[in-house]
Amino acid sequence: MHNPDWSERQARVIGAEIRRQRTRLGLSAQQVADRCSELGLQISRSLIANTENERRPGVTVAELVVLAAVLGVPPLQLLYPLGHVETVEAMPGRVVPTWDAARWFAGDASPDGLPPWAQVSTQEIFRRHAAEINYTIAARGEAERVAERVASARARMVPGGVSDGEYHAARMAASRALESATSERFIAEKTARRAAQYLKRLRDAIRATGLTPPPLPPSLADVDSLDPGMPENVGGGPAPSGSDWLRVLLSEPEEGE
């Protein structure tokens, strides 16, 4: 009896998940094949059937990606069927929980039973970058809203439609509102400035390691031209390299925590 090697066992897992997802959608193998062709990859009905029926020794990366797109799932789901199998053979002879395998494959973690990552994964760096973009956008939005409250409070500094007897009290209330809004604006603007400077430092550190950071949204187009707000030499010692800066930055709590 043929004893399948690891690559064949992987193909069987993928085939079973393709069948499961295809059945979930109520699609025939021919319909899946047709949709693959529409996406630009020719995959025949018989090839899909052979994959599902464990008659193929392997599945190409291109097939995995396009089949996942047709079935409406991440490619990772076909390789490591989360929610359907408790364990997978992530590497030859290394059976681990499916969730651990998925996180390892995506660069999220180095779980027991699988080789550790030698350095901070690019995925971790880019996830942090995405989080900082969202935080900076939110911080700037809050600063704009507070600035509008300051303008509104300033416009009410000369109360209208009140009697002479009420004028003093109304003026004092307006003054307190303006003072409060102005204080909030100072804090909000400082928070937004620090967030943008941190994002700038993170992007500079990413570039210094030889990577290209993701593009900035239009609302943050100015970030790359900002003063990062941090001296090149901290603590009197030699200036850290880009990779060292990246480790330092990633070890800091995310802005806003």
mmCIF file of N, CA and C in Angstrom, residues 133-149 185 187-193 195-196 219-220:
data_model
loop_
_atom_site.group_PDB
_atom_site.id
_atom_site.type_symbol
_atom_site.label_atom_id
_atom_site.label_comp_id
_atom_site.label_asym_id
_atom_site.label_seq_id
_atom_site.Cartn_x
_atom_site.Cartn_y
_atom_site.Cartn_z
ATOM 1 N N ILE A 133 -1.086 53.844 11.788
ATOM 2 C CA ILE A 133 -1.792 54.688 10.817
ATOM 3 C C ILE A 133 -3.200 54.984 11.321
ATOM 4 N N ASN A 134 -3.892 53.947 11.761
ATOM 5 C CA ASN A 134 -5.261 54.141 12.261
ATOM 6 C C ASN A 134 -5.279 55.080 13.468
ATOM 7 N N TYR A 135 -4.309 54.898 14.359
ATOM 8 C CA TYR A 135 -4.268 55.742 15.553
ATOM 9 C C TYR A 135 -3.973 57.197 15.191
ATOM 10 N N THR A 136 -3.048 57.407 14.265
ATOM 11 C CA THR A 136 -2.702 58.774 13.872
ATOM 12 C C THR A 136 -3.879 59.470 13.205
ATOM 13 N N ILE A 137 -4.597 58.751 12.352
ATOM 14 C CA ILE A 137 -5.790 59.326 11.720
ATOM 15 C C ILE A 137 -6.812 59.712 12.784
ATOM 16 N N ALA A 138 -7.022 58.816 13.751
ATOM 17 C CA ALA A 138 -7.991 59.098 14.817
ATOM 18 C C ALA A 138 -7.544 60.293 15.659
ATOM 19 N N ALA A 139 -6.247 60.361 15.968
ATOM 20 C CA ALA A 139 -5.734 61.459 16.794
ATOM 21 C C ALA A 139 -5.875 62.797 16.077
ATOM 22 N N ARG A 140 -5.580 62.799 14.786
ATOM 23 C CA ARG A 140 -5.735 64.048 14.032
ATOM 24 C C ARG A 140 -7.211 64.440 13.917
ATOM 25 N N GLY A 141 -8.067 63.455 13.746
ATOM 26 C CA GLY A 141 -9.495 63.746 13.679
ATOM 27 C C GLY A 141 -10.004 64.356 14.969
ATOM 28 N N GLU A 142 -9.530 63.832 16.090
ATOM 29 C CA GLU A 142 -9.938 64.379 17.384
ATOM 30 C C GLU A 142 -9.419 65.807 17.550
ATOM 31 N N ALA A 143 -8.190 66.057 17.106
ATOM 32 C CA ALA A 143 -7.635 67.409 17.203
ATOM 33 C C ALA A 143 -8.466 68.398 16.383
ATOM 34 N N GLU A 144 -8.928 67.964 15.223
ATOM 35 C CA GLU A 144 -9.764 68.835 14.391
ATOM 36 C C GLU A 144 -11.106 69.112 15.064
ATOM 37 N N ARG A 145 -11.683 68.080 15.675
ATOM 38 C CA ARG A 145 -12.974 68.275 16.349
ATOM 39 C C ARG A 145 -12.839 69.223 17.546
ATOM 40 N N VAL A 146 -11.749 69.076 18.284
ATOM 41 C CA VAL A 146 -11.540 69.959 19.431
ATOM 42 C C VAL A 146 -11.310 71.393 18.956
ATOM 43 N N ALA A 147 -10.589 71.560 17.848
ATOM 44 C CA ALA A 147 -10.364 72.903 17.305
ATOM 45 C C ALA A 147 -11.688 73.563 16.926
ATOM 46 N N GLU A 148 -12.615 72.768 16.404
ATOM 47 C CA GLU A 148 -13.939 73.309 16.076
ATOM 48 C C GLU A 148 -14.679 73.740 17.340
ATOM 49 N N ARG A 149 -14.497 72.982 18.426
ATOM 50 C CA ARG A 149 -15.145 73.371 19.681
ATOM 51 C C ARG A 149 -14.549 74.670 20.226
ATOM 52 N N ARG A 185 -7.732 71.263 23.363
ATOM 53 C CA ARG A 185 -7.056 71.377 22.070
ATOM 54 C C ARG A 185 -5.555 71.185 22.225
ATOM 55 N N ILE A 187 -3.949 69.393 24.415
ATOM 56 C CA ILE A 187 -3.679 67.962 24.621
ATOM 57 C C ILE A 187 -3.896 67.185 23.330
ATOM 58 N N ALA A 188 -4.993 67.488 22.626
ATOM 59 C CA ALA A 188 -5.307 66.755 21.398
ATOM 60 C C ALA A 188 -4.259 67.000 20.323
ATOM 61 N N GLU A 189 -3.812 68.241 20.191
ATOM 62 C CA GLU A 189 -2.797 68.552 19.182
ATOM 63 C C GLU A 189 -1.465 67.898 19.529
ATOM 64 N N LYS A 190 -1.129 67.873 20.813
ATOM 65 C CA LYS A 190 0.108 67.214 21.240
ATOM 66 C C LYS A 190 0.036 65.718 20.958
ATOM 67 N N THR A 191 -1.107 65.114 21.246
ATOM 68 C CA THR A 191 -1.285 63.682 20.992
ATOM 69 C C THR A 191 -1.170 63.381 19.507
ATOM 70 N N ALA A 192 -1.805 64.203 18.676
ATOM 71 C CA ALA A 192 -1.751 63.991 17.227
ATOM 72 C C ALA A 192 -0.331 64.165 16.703
ATOM 73 N N ARG A 193 0.377 65.150 17.225
ATOM 74 C CA ARG A 193 1.754 65.391 16.791
ATOM 75 C C ARG A 193 2.653 64.223 17.173
ATOM 76 N N ALA A 195 1.753 61.145 17.718
ATOM 77 C CA ALA A 195 1.370 59.969 16.930
ATOM 78 C C ALA A 195 2.012 60.018 15.553
ATOM 79 N N ALA A 196 1.970 61.183 14.915
ATOM 80 C CA ALA A 196 2.556 61.319 13.581
ATOM 81 C C ALA A 196 4.071 61.157 13.628
ATOM 82 N N SER A 219 -4.568 61.383 3.699
ATOM 83 C CA SER A 219 -4.665 62.280 4.851
ATOM 84 C C SER A 219 -3.385 62.327 5.678
ATOM 85 N N LEU A 220 -2.481 61.371 5.450
ATOM 86 C CA LEU A 220 -1.211 61.350 6.190
ATOM 87 C C LEU A 220 -0.019 61.530 5.257
#
